[in-house]
Coordinates of C-alpha atoms in Angstrom, one line a residue:
M1108 CA 52.5 94.7 124.1
T1109 CA 49.5 94.2 121.8
I1110 CA 50.7 94.7 118.0
Q1111 CA 47.4 96.1 116.3
N1112 CA 45.7 94.9 112.9
A1113 CA 47.3 95.8 110.1
T1114 CA 44.4 97.7 108.3
T1115 CA 43.6 100.1 111.6
T1116 CA 47.3 100.9 111.6
P1117 CA 49.5 102.8 109.7
M1118 CA 51.9 101.4 108.5
S1119 CA 55.0 103.1 110.7
M1120 CA 53.6 101.5 113.5
Q1121 CA 53.8 98.2 112.0
L1122 CA 57.6 98.5 110.8
M1123 CA 58.1 100.2 114.2
T1124 CA 56.4 97.4 116.0
G1125 CA 58.2 94.7 114.2
A1126 CA 61.5 95.8 115.0
V1127 CA 60.9 96.4 119.1
D1128 CA 59.4 92.2 118.3
R1129 CA 63.0 92.1 116.5
L1130 CA 65.1 93.8 119.5
A1131 CA 63.1 92.3 121.8
T1132 CA 63.9 88.5 120.4
Q1133 CA 67.1 89.5 120.6
E1134 CA 67.5 90.5 123.9
T1135 CA 66.3 86.6 125.1
T1136 CA 68.7 85.3 123.3
I1137 CA 71.9 87.4 124.6
Q1138 CA 70.0 86.9 128.1
G1139 CA 70.4 83.2 127.6
E1140 CA 73.3 83.1 126.1
V1141 CA 74.3 84.8 129.4
S1142 CA 72.9 82.6 131.4
S1143 CA 74.6 79.2 130.0
G1144 CA 77.1 80.5 129.1
V1145 CA 77.4 79.0 125.5
L1146 CA 76.5 80.2 122.0
S1147 CA 73.9 77.9 121.3
D1148 CA 72.3 75.0 123.0
S1149 CA 71.8 73.3 120.5
Y1150 CA 74.6 72.5 117.1
A1151 CA 72.3 73.8 114.5
G1152 CA 72.6 77.5 116.3
L1153 CA 75.9 77.5 116.2
G1154 CA 76.0 77.9 112.5
D1155 CA 79.1 76.8 110.4
Q1156 CA 80.9 76.4 113.4
R1157 CA 78.2 73.4 114.5
Y1158 CA 80.7 71.3 112.2
A1159 CA 83.8 72.3 114.4
A1160 CA 81.9 71.2 117.2
L1161 CA 80.2 67.8 116.1
S1162 CA 83.8 66.5 115.4
L1163 CA 85.9 67.7 118.8
Q1164 CA 82.8 66.7 121.0
P1165 CA 83.7 62.7 120.2
Q1166 CA 87.2 62.3 120.7
I1167 CA 86.8 64.6 123.8
T1168 CA 84.7 62.0 124.9
E1169 CA 87.1 59.1 124.0
V1170 CA 89.6 60.6 125.6
A1171 CA 87.9 60.5 128.5
A1172 CA 86.8 57.1 128.1
W1173 CA 90.6 55.9 128.1
T1174 CA 91.1 57.8 131.1
S1175 CA 88.8 56.0 132.3
N1176 CA 89.7 52.7 131.5
I1177 CA 93.4 54.0 132.5
T1178 CA 92.4 54.7 136.0
S1179 CA 90.4 51.2 135.9
A1180 CA 93.8 49.7 134.9
Q1181 CA 95.7 51.5 137.9
N1182 CA 92.9 49.9 140.1
T1183 CA 93.8 46.4 139.2
L1184 CA 97.5 46.6 138.9
S1185 CA 97.2 48.4 142.8
V1186 CA 95.5 45.3 143.9
T1187 CA 97.7 42.6 141.5
Q1188 CA 101.1 44.1 143.1
T1189 CA 100.1 43.6 146.8
A1190 CA 99.3 40.6 146.0
M1191 CA 102.4 39.4 143.8
S1192 CA 104.1 40.6 147.2
R1193 CA 102.2 38.1 149.6
I1194 CA 103.0 36.0 147.1
T1195 CA 107.1 36.8 146.2
T1196 CA 107.0 36.8 150.1
I1197 CA 105.7 33.0 150.4
A1198 CA 108.3 32.6 148.2
T1199 CA 110.7 34.0 149.7
N1200 CA 109.9 31.6 153.2
L1201 CA 109.4 28.9 151.6
Q1202 CA 113.5 28.9 150.5
T1203 CA 114.4 30.1 153.9
S1204 CA 112.6 26.8 154.8
L1205 CA 114.5 24.9 152.4
T1206 CA 117.8 25.8 153.0
S1207 CA 117.1 25.0 157.5
L1208 CA 116.3 21.4 156.2
A1209 CA 119.8 21.7 154.5
G1210 CA 121.6 21.0 157.7
T1211 CA 119.1 18.4 159.8
T1212 CA 116.7 16.2 158.8
S1213 CA 115.3 16.3 162.1
A1214 CA 111.6 14.7 162.5
S1215 CA 110.3 17.6 164.2
T1216 CA 112.1 20.3 162.1
V1217 CA 110.8 18.5 159.1
T1218 CA 107.5 18.2 160.6
A1219 CA 107.4 22.3 161.0
V1220 CA 108.4 23.4 157.6
A1221 CA 106.0 20.3 156.5
L1222 CA 103.4 22.0 158.2
Q1223 CA 104.0 25.6 157.2
A1224 CA 104.2 25.0 153.7
R1225 CA 100.9 23.7 153.7
Q1226 CA 99.2 26.5 155.2
D1227 CA 101.2 29.1 152.9
L1228 CA 99.7 26.9 149.8
T1229 CA 96.8 27.2 151.6
Q1230 CA 97.1 31.3 151.6
L1231 CA 98.4 31.0 148.0
A1232 CA 95.9 29.5 146.2
S1233 CA 93.1 32.0 148.5
L1234 CA 95.2 35.1 146.8
L1235 CA 95.1 34.0 142.9
N1236 CA 91.6 34.1 144.2
T1237 CA 92.1 38.3 145.0
Q1238 CA 89.0 40.6 143.2
S1239 CA 89.6 44.6 142.3
G1240 CA 86.0 45.0 142.8
T1241 CA 83.9 42.4 140.8
E1242 CA 86.9 40.7 139.0
Y1243 CA 89.6 38.7 139.5
V1244 CA 92.9 40.2 139.0
F1245 CA 94.2 36.2 138.6
A1246 CA 91.5 34.9 135.9
G1247 CA 92.9 37.2 132.8
N1248 CA 89.4 37.3 130.2
D1249 CA 87.6 34.8 132.3
S1250 CA 88.1 37.7 134.9
T1251 CA 83.9 36.9 136.7
S1252 CA 85.3 33.3 137.2
A1253 CA 87.7 32.9 140.3
P1254 CA 90.9 30.8 139.5
V1255 CA 91.0 28.7 142.0
A1256 CA 87.5 27.0 143.1
D1257 CA 88.3 25.9 146.9
P1258 CA 91.9 27.3 148.1
S1259 CA 89.7 25.8 151.7
T1260 CA 90.9 22.6 150.5
I1261 CA 94.0 22.6 148.0
A1262 CA 95.8 21.3 150.7
S1263 CA 94.1 17.8 150.9
G1264 CA 92.8 17.4 147.6
T1265 CA 93.7 15.8 144.7
F1266 CA 96.4 17.9 143.1
F1267 CA 98.0 17.6 147.0
Q1268 CA 97.2 13.9 148.1
T1269 CA 98.9 13.5 143.9
V1270 CA 101.9 15.1 145.1
A1271 CA 102.3 13.5 149.0
A1272 CA 102.1 9.8 147.4
S1273 CA 104.7 10.7 144.7
V1274 CA 107.4 12.3 147.9
A1275 CA 106.3 9.4 150.3
T1276 CA 108.8 7.4 148.4
V1277 CA 111.5 9.6 147.0
G1278 CA 113.5 7.0 149.6
T1279 CA 112.6 3.8 147.3
N1280 CA 111.7 5.9 143.9
G1281 CA 114.8 8.5 144.0
A1282 CA 114.4 12.2 143.5
A1283 CA 114.4 12.4 139.9
T1284 CA 111.4 10.0 139.1
T1285 CA 109.6 12.1 142.3
E1286 CA 109.9 15.5 140.6
A1287 CA 109.0 13.8 137.3
A1288 CA 105.7 12.9 138.7
T1289 CA 105.5 16.2 140.8
V1290 CA 105.7 18.0 138.4
T1291 CA 103.2 15.8 136.3
A1292 CA 101.2 17.2 139.3
A1293 CA 101.3 19.9 138.3
S1294 CA 100.9 20.5 134.9
D1295 CA 98.0 18.4 135.1
N1296 CA 94.5 20.4 134.0
G1297 CA 91.8 17.5 134.3
P1298 CA 88.9 18.9 135.6
S1299 CA 89.2 16.4 138.6
A1300 CA 92.6 16.9 139.2
S1301 CA 93.5 20.4 138.4
V1302 CA 92.9 23.1 141.3
F1303 CA 92.1 26.2 138.6
S1304 CA 89.1 26.9 137.1
A1305 CA 88.4 25.8 133.4
S1306 CA 89.6 28.4 131.3
L1307 CA 92.7 28.9 133.1
S1308 CA 93.1 24.9 133.2
T1309 CA 95.6 24.7 130.0
D1310 CA 99.3 25.0 129.8
A1311 CA 101.1 28.0 130.5
T1312 CA 101.9 29.1 126.4
S1313 CA 98.6 29.3 126.1
A1314 CA 97.6 30.9 129.3
S1315 CA 99.9 33.8 128.7
A1316 CA 97.6 34.3 125.5
L1317 CA 94.2 34.5 127.7
G1318 CA 95.4 38.0 129.8
R1319 CA 93.1 41.1 130.2
S1320 CA 93.3 44.4 128.2
L1321 CA 92.2 48.0 128.2
T1322 CA 91.7 50.9 125.6
V1323 CA 93.8 53.3 126.6
G1324 CA 94.7 55.6 124.3
N1325 CA 94.4 55.1 119.9
Q1326 CA 95.4 51.7 119.0
Q1327 CA 96.9 51.7 122.9
H1328 CA 96.0 48.5 125.0
V1329 CA 97.3 48.0 128.4
G1330 CA 97.1 44.2 130.0
V1331 CA 95.2 44.5 133.3
G1332 CA 95.8 41.5 136.6
L1333 CA 97.8 38.1 135.8
V1334 CA 96.9 35.3 134.2
A1335 CA 97.6 33.5 137.3
T1336 CA 98.9 29.5 135.0
A1337 CA 100.5 32.1 132.5
G1338 CA 104.2 31.1 131.5
G1339 CA 106.4 29.5 129.4
A1340 CA 107.8 26.4 128.3
A1341 CA 107.2 23.7 130.5
S1342 CA 110.3 21.0 131.4
A1343 CA 111.2 18.1 133.5
T1344 CA 111.2 20.2 135.9
S1345 CA 109.3 23.1 135.7
T1346 CA 105.2 23.5 134.8
G1347 CA 106.0 27.1 132.7
S1348 CA 104.6 29.0 134.9
P1349 CA 106.1 30.3 137.7
I1350 CA 102.9 30.2 140.5
R1351 CA 102.3 26.5 140.0
D1352 CA 106.2 26.0 140.3
L1353 CA 105.8 27.6 144.0
M1354 CA 102.0 25.7 144.0
R1355 CA 104.5 21.9 143.8
A1356 CA 107.4 23.1 145.7
L1357 CA 105.1 23.9 148.7
A1358 CA 103.2 20.7 147.9
V1359 CA 106.4 18.8 147.9
V1360 CA 107.6 21.0 150.8
G1361 CA 104.1 19.8 151.9
S1362 CA 104.7 16.6 152.0
L1363 CA 108.6 15.9 153.5
D1364 CA 106.5 14.8 156.8
Q1365 CA 105.8 12.0 154.9
A1366 CA 108.8 11.2 153.3
D1367 CA 111.7 8.9 154.6
S1368 CA 114.4 12.0 155.6
S1369 CA 117.7 9.7 156.2
S1370 CA 117.6 8.8 152.5
T1371 CA 119.7 9.7 149.6
G1372 CA 116.0 10.9 147.7
F1373 CA 115.0 13.2 150.4
T1374 CA 118.1 15.0 150.9
T1375 CA 118.4 15.6 146.9
L1376 CA 115.1 15.8 146.8
V1377 CA 115.1 19.1 149.3
Q1378 CA 118.6 20.6 147.3
D1379 CA 116.7 20.3 143.9
T1380 CA 113.4 22.0 145.2
T1381 CA 115.9 24.5 146.2
T1382 CA 117.3 25.1 143.3
Q1383 CA 114.1 25.4 141.4
M1384 CA 112.7 27.9 143.9
T1385 CA 115.1 30.0 142.9
A1386 CA 113.6 30.1 139.0
V1387 CA 110.3 30.5 140.7
S1388 CA 111.8 33.4 142.2
A1389 CA 113.7 34.8 139.3
G1390 CA 109.9 34.3 137.3
L1391 CA 107.3 36.1 140.5
G1392 CA 110.2 38.7 140.1
L1393 CA 109.7 39.6 136.3
E1394 CA 106.3 39.7 136.8
V1395 CA 106.6 42.7 139.5
T1396 CA 108.9 44.5 137.1
S1397 CA 106.6 44.2 134.4
L1398 CA 102.9 45.4 136.9
G1399 CA 105.4 48.5 137.8
Q1400 CA 107.0 48.9 134.6
T1401 CA 102.7 49.5 133.3
Q1402 CA 101.6 51.5 136.1
N1403 CA 104.5 54.1 135.2
N1404 CA 103.9 54.2 131.7
L1405 CA 100.0 54.7 132.7
T1406 CA 101.0 57.4 134.4
S1407 CA 102.9 59.0 132.0
Q1408 CA 99.8 58.1 129.6
T1409 CA 97.3 59.8 132.1
A1410 CA 98.9 62.9 131.7
S1411 CA 99.2 63.2 128.5
L1412 CA 95.7 62.6 128.3
G1413 CA 94.4 65.4 130.1
E1414 CA 96.9 67.3 127.9
M1415 CA 94.8 66.8 125.3
S1416 CA 91.5 66.9 127.3
D1417 CA 92.8 70.0 128.3
A1418 CA 93.1 70.9 125.0
L1419 CA 90.3 69.6 122.8
V1420 CA 87.9 71.7 125.4
K1421 CA 89.7 74.6 124.9
Q1422 CA 89.1 74.4 121.0
L1423 CA 85.3 73.5 121.9
G1424 CA 85.0 75.6 124.0
A1425 CA 85.9 78.4 121.1
V1426 CA 83.7 76.9 119.5
K1427 CA 80.8 76.9 121.9
D1428 CA 81.5 79.5 125.3
S1429 CA 79.4 83.1 125.0
D1430 CA 81.8 86.4 125.6
P1431 CA 80.8 87.0 128.6
A1432 CA 82.1 91.1 127.8
S1433 CA 81.1 91.4 124.6
L1434 CA 77.0 89.2 125.1
S1435 CA 76.9 92.2 128.4
T1436 CA 77.8 95.5 125.6
Q1437 CA 75.7 94.0 122.7
L1438 CA 72.9 93.7 125.9
T1439 CA 73.3 96.9 127.2
A1440 CA 73.6 98.2 123.7
T1441 CA 70.2 96.0 122.8
Q1442 CA 67.9 97.2 125.8
N1443 CA 69.2 101.1 125.1
Q1444 CA 67.4 100.5 121.8
L1445 CA 64.7 98.5 123.1
Q1446 CA 64.1 101.2 125.8
A1447 CA 63.8 103.8 122.5
S1448 CA 62.0 102.1 120.2
Y1449 CA 59.2 102.4 123.3
S1450 CA 59.3 105.8 123.5
L1451 CA 59.2 106.6 120.0
I1452 CA 55.4 104.5 119.5
A1453 CA 53.9 106.2 123.0
D1454 CA 54.7 109.2 121.5
M1455 CA 53.8 108.1 118.3
K1456 CA 50.2 107.0 119.6
G1457 CA 49.7 109.8 121.2
M1458 CA 50.6 112.0 117.7
S1459 CA 46.6 113.6 116.2
L1460 CA 46.0 115.2 113.1
A1461 CA 46.4 118.9 114.9
A1462 CA 50.4 117.8 115.9
Y1463 CA 51.4 118.2 112.0
L1464 CA 49.4 121.6 111.7

């Protein structure tokens, strides 16, 4: 509609066309709200309610980030649990093999058990390089670095050869001396001796502080994955790390075919390793239980965050979302007013002085 110049348009016509312009703008605004489903596409358009919207939106974003972290953590924990299940199976099989040696010193039996232990040691090293996406689940906070540099050479590298050399002399040096030497070899964090990455080549207690965590709530953090070399205090028969102790035991058993199986030292070494494996299995079991508990806690946290998100979204909707029924009524009323105004203006344009006489 074209509005005439104020100098030639009667005052009543100017007022009428101004009212029509405002009604047309109102109609466009209402139609926009109907189409978008929100009262305004900007916070400024919400009036005093913009402060509530500005407060709620960051909270919704934060909850979404926590939920995303939980999803990531659950994926990592699931992958870690699968790897740990296979590692505990290796430990169980080793205990079975050691039991089979208790009643015989047959060369063929010793050879078979030693071969299996070497194969399991290689498998263990490969499992420690398990990844969830691009992250190594046993690497702690250095999750982009492989925990074990080269799993394929672990049964022939410095660590294994050092253990094998000690086991080979068990017949003359005795079990106690041999065990002490193998614990030292398994605990060696030197760059040429350790099978682990530089960040993981530390004592078990220090390694426990290298865990990776994600934020899953307000001041709530959860550990994801495991640190391969983590554990507690070392002792004369333990590195302090269940996984390192399992590696040591596998290396010891994997070297038994180089020892004098008829010696007292051999028998004692097998008995002591069997006893030590009980503690290793218990330590691995605690890790598995801890992972499971964390997964259960995260499942509960996911439900809580879902309820929180729904509540926040509902509050934001009450501030930003338009009411379809109310808008429909407003739009109909506005369109009726516009139609009446158009008709009135058309009638006013057709009036002449004679119409007033």
